[in-house]
Short mmCIF file of C-alpha atoms and ligand atoms in Angstrom, two decimals:
data_model
loop_
_atom_site.label_atom_id
_atom_site.label_comp_id
_atom_site.label_asym_id
_atom_site.label_seq_id
_atom_site.Cartn_x
_atom_site.Cartn_y
_atom_site.Cartn_z
CA MET Q 1 14.40 -3.09 8.59
CA ILE Q 2 11.83 -1.77 6.32
CA SER Q 3 9.46 -3.82 4.41
CA VAL Q 4 7.77 -2.54 1.47
CA ILE Q 5 4.82 -4.57 0.09
CA ILE Q 6 3.38 -3.96 -3.20
CA PRO Q 7 0.22 -5.76 -4.61
CA VAL Q 8 0.44 -6.45 -8.58
CA TYR Q 9 -2.24 -7.32 -11.12
CA ASN Q 10 -1.07 -6.58 -14.39
CA GLU Q 11 0.96 -3.63 -13.88
CA GLU Q 12 4.04 -4.33 -16.56
CA GLU Q 13 4.29 -0.55 -17.88
CA ASN Q 14 4.09 0.44 -14.22
CA LEU Q 15 6.64 -1.52 -12.67
CA PRO Q 16 10.12 -0.30 -14.12
CA ILE Q 17 9.17 3.25 -13.15
CA LEU Q 18 8.18 2.53 -10.04
CA ALA Q 19 11.24 0.42 -9.25
CA LYS Q 20 13.19 3.29 -10.22
CA ARG Q 21 11.36 5.93 -7.70
CA LEU Q 22 11.00 3.65 -4.83
CA PHE Q 23 14.56 2.43 -4.79
CA SER Q 24 15.78 6.03 -4.86
CA VAL Q 25 14.16 7.02 -2.22
CA LEU Q 26 14.48 4.07 0.21
CA ARG Q 27 18.46 4.12 -0.73
CA LYS Q 28 18.45 7.69 0.98
CA LEU Q 29 16.73 6.92 3.79
CA GLY Q 30 19.85 4.98 4.65
CA GLY Q 31 18.95 2.08 6.92
CA GLU Q 32 18.33 -1.61 5.66
CA PHE Q 33 15.04 -2.66 3.66
CA GLU Q 34 13.47 -4.83 1.49
CA VAL Q 35 10.78 -4.71 -1.15
CA ILE Q 36 8.05 -7.42 -1.93
CA PHE Q 37 6.07 -7.61 -5.12
CA VAL Q 38 3.19 -9.90 -4.50
CA ASP Q 39 2.30 -11.06 -8.18
CA ASP Q 40 -1.96 -11.35 -7.87
CA GLY Q 41 -1.95 -13.98 -10.69
CA SER Q 42 -1.21 -11.31 -13.12
CA THR Q 43 -1.90 -12.46 -17.24
CA ASP Q 44 0.15 -9.96 -18.40
CA LYS Q 45 4.20 -9.80 -18.72
CA SER Q 46 4.55 -8.27 -15.15
CA LEU Q 47 6.38 -11.17 -13.62
CA ALA Q 48 8.51 -11.40 -16.31
CA VAL Q 49 9.47 -7.80 -16.16
CA MET Q 50 9.46 -8.23 -11.96
CA ARG Q 51 12.26 -10.82 -12.21
CA GLY Q 52 14.31 -8.48 -14.60
CA LEU Q 53 14.43 -5.95 -12.26
CA GLN Q 54 15.65 -8.37 -9.45
CA LYS Q 55 19.09 -8.00 -11.34
CA ASP Q 56 19.22 -4.12 -10.73
CA TYR Q 57 17.49 -4.23 -7.24
CA PRO Q 58 18.91 -7.31 -5.47
CA GLN Q 59 16.58 -6.09 -2.16
CA LEU Q 60 13.69 -7.15 -4.33
CA ARG Q 61 11.70 -10.13 -3.41
CA ILE Q 62 8.52 -11.36 -5.63
CA ILE Q 63 5.60 -13.73 -4.35
CA LYS Q 64 3.44 -15.49 -6.25
CA LEU Q 65 -0.33 -16.26 -5.95
CA GLN Q 66 -1.27 -18.87 -8.49
CA ARG Q 67 -4.45 -16.83 -8.99
CA ASN Q 68 -6.18 -13.57 -8.75
CA CYS Q 69 -7.19 -13.68 -5.20
CA GLY Q 70 -7.78 -9.64 -4.67
CA GLN Q 71 -5.78 -7.16 -3.24
CA THR Q 72 -6.54 -7.95 0.41
CA ALA Q 73 -5.01 -11.51 0.31
CA ALA Q 74 -2.13 -10.27 -1.85
CA PHE Q 75 -1.46 -8.03 1.22
CA ASP Q 76 -1.50 -10.72 3.90
CA CYS Q 77 0.49 -12.58 1.81
CA GLY Q 78 2.92 -9.79 1.82
CA PHE Q 79 2.79 -9.05 5.79
CA LYS Q 80 3.27 -12.69 6.26
CA ALA Q 81 6.53 -12.81 4.42
CA ALA Q 82 8.06 -9.26 5.58
CA ARG Q 83 10.86 -9.57 7.60
CA GLY Q 84 10.79 -5.88 8.75
CA ASP Q 85 10.15 -4.13 11.95
CA ILE Q 86 8.45 -1.55 10.02
CA ILE Q 87 5.80 -2.74 7.05
CA VAL Q 88 5.01 0.07 4.40
CA THR Q 89 2.14 -0.72 1.56
CA LEU Q 90 1.73 1.15 -1.82
CA ASP Q 91 0.13 0.37 -5.06
CA ALA Q 92 2.01 -0.74 -8.24
CA ASP Q 93 0.19 1.98 -10.58
CA LEU Q 94 2.16 4.98 -9.65
CA GLN Q 95 -0.87 6.54 -8.00
CA ASN Q 96 0.76 6.52 -4.90
CA ASP Q 97 4.28 8.44 -4.58
CA PRO Q 98 7.11 6.85 -3.01
CA LYS Q 99 8.35 10.39 -1.93
CA ASP Q 100 5.81 10.31 0.58
CA ILE Q 101 7.30 7.14 2.27
CA PRO Q 102 9.99 9.30 4.93
CA LYS Q 103 7.42 11.37 6.08
CA MET Q 104 5.12 8.46 7.17
CA ILE Q 105 8.03 6.31 8.87
CA GLU Q 106 8.99 9.91 10.48
CA LYS Q 107 5.07 9.96 11.74
CA LEU Q 108 5.32 6.07 12.79
CA LYS Q 109 7.77 7.57 15.77
CA ASN Q 110 4.58 8.68 17.56
CA CYS Q 111 2.43 6.13 16.74
CA ASP Q 112 1.53 2.60 15.68
CA MET Q 113 -0.08 3.07 12.11
CA VAL Q 114 -0.06 5.94 9.50
CA TYR Q 115 -2.36 5.93 6.71
CA GLY Q 116 -2.36 8.23 3.99
CA TRP Q 117 -5.22 10.93 3.28
CA ARG Q 118 -5.24 11.70 -0.46
CA ARG Q 119 -6.28 15.50 -0.07
CA LYS Q 120 -6.58 16.04 -3.96
CA ARG Q 121 -7.45 12.70 -5.09
CA ARG Q 122 -7.18 11.85 -8.97
CA ASP Q 123 -9.85 9.31 -9.86
CA PRO Q 124 -12.66 8.95 -11.82
CA LEU Q 125 -16.38 10.79 -10.58
CA LEU Q 126 -17.88 7.62 -9.77
CA LYS Q 127 -14.96 6.35 -7.47
CA LEU Q 128 -14.88 9.46 -5.83
CA ILE Q 129 -18.62 9.72 -5.15
CA SER Q 130 -18.53 5.93 -4.02
CA SER Q 131 -15.96 6.36 -1.74
CA LYS Q 132 -17.62 9.63 -0.20
CA ILE Q 133 -20.38 7.61 0.79
CA ALA Q 134 -18.38 4.60 2.06
CA ASN Q 135 -16.43 6.76 4.37
CA TYR Q 136 -19.38 8.43 5.59
CA ILE Q 137 -21.29 5.26 6.70
CA ARG Q 138 -17.88 3.37 7.75
CA ASN Q 139 -17.24 6.92 10.14
CA LYS Q 140 -20.79 6.42 11.71
CA LEU Q 141 -20.93 2.86 12.16
CA SER Q 142 -17.43 2.98 14.40
CA GLY Q 143 -17.72 6.63 15.55
CA GLU Q 144 -14.39 7.86 13.93
CA ASP Q 145 -13.09 10.32 11.40
CA ILE Q 146 -10.85 8.96 9.39
CA LYS Q 147 -10.42 10.60 5.68
CA ASP Q 148 -9.07 7.90 3.89
CA THR Q 149 -8.88 4.31 4.16
CA GLY Q 150 -8.84 3.20 0.26
CA CYS Q 151 -5.31 4.74 0.12
CA SER Q 152 -2.75 1.83 -0.12
CA LEU Q 153 0.22 3.85 0.79
CA LYS Q 154 0.33 3.43 4.69
CA ALA Q 155 2.96 2.66 7.34
CA TYR Q 156 2.68 -0.18 10.41
CA LYS Q 157 4.79 -1.38 13.14
CA LYS Q 158 4.96 -4.96 12.69
CA ASP Q 159 3.16 -5.47 16.12
CA CYS Q 160 -0.30 -4.06 14.95
CA LEU Q 161 -0.47 -6.59 12.35
CA ASN Q 162 0.03 -9.98 14.37
CA ASN Q 163 -3.29 -10.35 15.38
CA LEU Q 164 -5.20 -9.38 12.28
CA LYS Q 165 -7.57 -11.91 10.26
CA LEU Q 166 -7.84 -10.53 6.94
CA TYR Q 167 -10.68 -11.45 4.53
CA ASN Q 168 -11.55 -10.31 0.94
CA GLY Q 169 -12.01 -6.70 0.82
CA MET Q 170 -11.02 -5.53 4.37
CA HIS Q 171 -7.91 -3.76 3.62
CA ARG Q 172 -10.21 -0.82 3.28
CA PHE Q 173 -10.95 -1.11 6.97
CA LEU Q 174 -7.38 -1.69 8.56
CA PRO Q 175 -7.14 1.57 10.29
CA THR Q 176 -10.47 0.86 12.01
CA LEU Q 177 -9.24 -2.71 13.01
CA ILE Q 178 -6.11 -1.68 14.21
CA ARG Q 179 -7.32 1.00 16.04
CA LEU Q 180 -9.88 -1.38 17.57
CA GLU Q 181 -7.32 -3.54 18.68
CA GLY Q 182 -5.95 -0.93 21.23
CA PHE Q 183 -3.06 0.76 18.64
CA LYS Q 184 -2.62 4.57 18.06
CA VAL Q 185 -3.29 5.38 14.71
CA ALA Q 186 -2.41 8.75 12.68
CA GLU Q 187 -2.98 10.39 9.55
CA VAL Q 188 -0.45 11.96 6.95
CA GLU Q 189 -1.46 14.02 3.92
CA VAL Q 190 0.15 12.34 0.61
CA SER Q 191 -0.37 12.88 -3.04
CA HIS Q 192 -1.95 11.32 -5.52
CA HIS Q 193 -1.52 11.03 -9.31
CA PRO Q 194 -4.31 9.42 -12.20
CA ARG Q 195 -3.69 6.16 -13.48
CA LYS Q 196 -1.80 6.21 -16.57
CA TYR Q 197 -1.26 2.49 -17.80
CA GLY Q 198 -3.32 -0.61 -16.76
N1 UDP O 201 -4.39 -5.51 -7.53
C1 UDP O 201 -4.13 -6.48 -6.62
N2 UDP O 201 -5.10 -7.68 -7.21
C2 UDP O 201 -6.53 -7.25 -7.92
C3 UDP O 201 -6.55 -5.86 -8.16
C4 UDP O 201 -5.60 -5.02 -8.06
O1 UDP O 201 -2.97 -6.81 -6.89
O2 UDP O 201 -7.14 -8.28 -7.98
C5 UDP O 201 -3.71 -4.43 -7.35
C6 UDP O 201 -3.40 -3.47 -8.49
O3 UDP O 201 -2.19 -4.28 -9.32
C7 UDP O 201 -2.81 -2.35 -7.50
C8 UDP O 201 -3.58 -2.42 -6.49
O4 UDP O 201 -3.76 -3.42 -6.03
O5 UDP O 201 -0.96 -2.00 -7.35
C9 UDP O 201 -4.73 -1.00 -6.49
O6 UDP O 201 -5.58 -1.49 -7.53
P1 UDP O 201 -6.25 -0.56 -8.39
O7 UDP O 201 -5.39 0.64 -8.78
O8 UDP O 201 -7.28 -1.19 -9.41
O9 UDP O 201 -7.55 -0.01 -7.11
P2 UDP O 201 -7.56 1.55 -6.75
O10 UDP O 201 -6.32 2.47 -6.83
O11 UDP O 201 -8.38 2.19 -7.88
O12 UDP O 201 -7.86 1.51 -5.49
MG1 MG O 202 -4.83 2.38 -8.38
#
């Protein structure tokens, strides 16, 4: 079974479009799946929109955090609730493309974790520069060559998440942490889109 985990903080416009694209991809894969929206204390209509979507998409589950706890906490809640043996994560803001999921799952046959590399990243200049610097420092310190850790589109075999204790901001270090636990980590090129809403 595949569990797809999506952190949601004020994404009311994006959710219906995302659900449509995501479920179309997951249905084509043919196997069992669930989608977990983790509402990270949204203050817009995201929660109501999600509940509405459950009518059309029975495999959709919702976890609601009482207040805004940040993306790492949202992922962590999703990881704990997931029933699948394969876990996929992506953002709710349509910057990641669900069409990339099948190739990540294919790649997972030969490793334990796959992270998406946004080769052509569509973000504001300041974000691109700070990310370049952060990548350089992290790779220097950890002695590895991970091109992109900020991309939420990732796939995991459930086992590599068992021993992780996650703190605020740590979702950016997941490939490194998982590699340190002795698991095999691989990269897949993925597409990236500018944020339109939110
Ligand atoms: N998000 C969240 N809690 C937060 C901030 C963001 O759950 O406190 C979600 C957000 O809704 C989106 C994802 O995390 O689905 C990534 O957020 P954002 O687009 O702001 O980050 P970026 O794409 O710039 O890394
Ligand atoms: Mg984003």
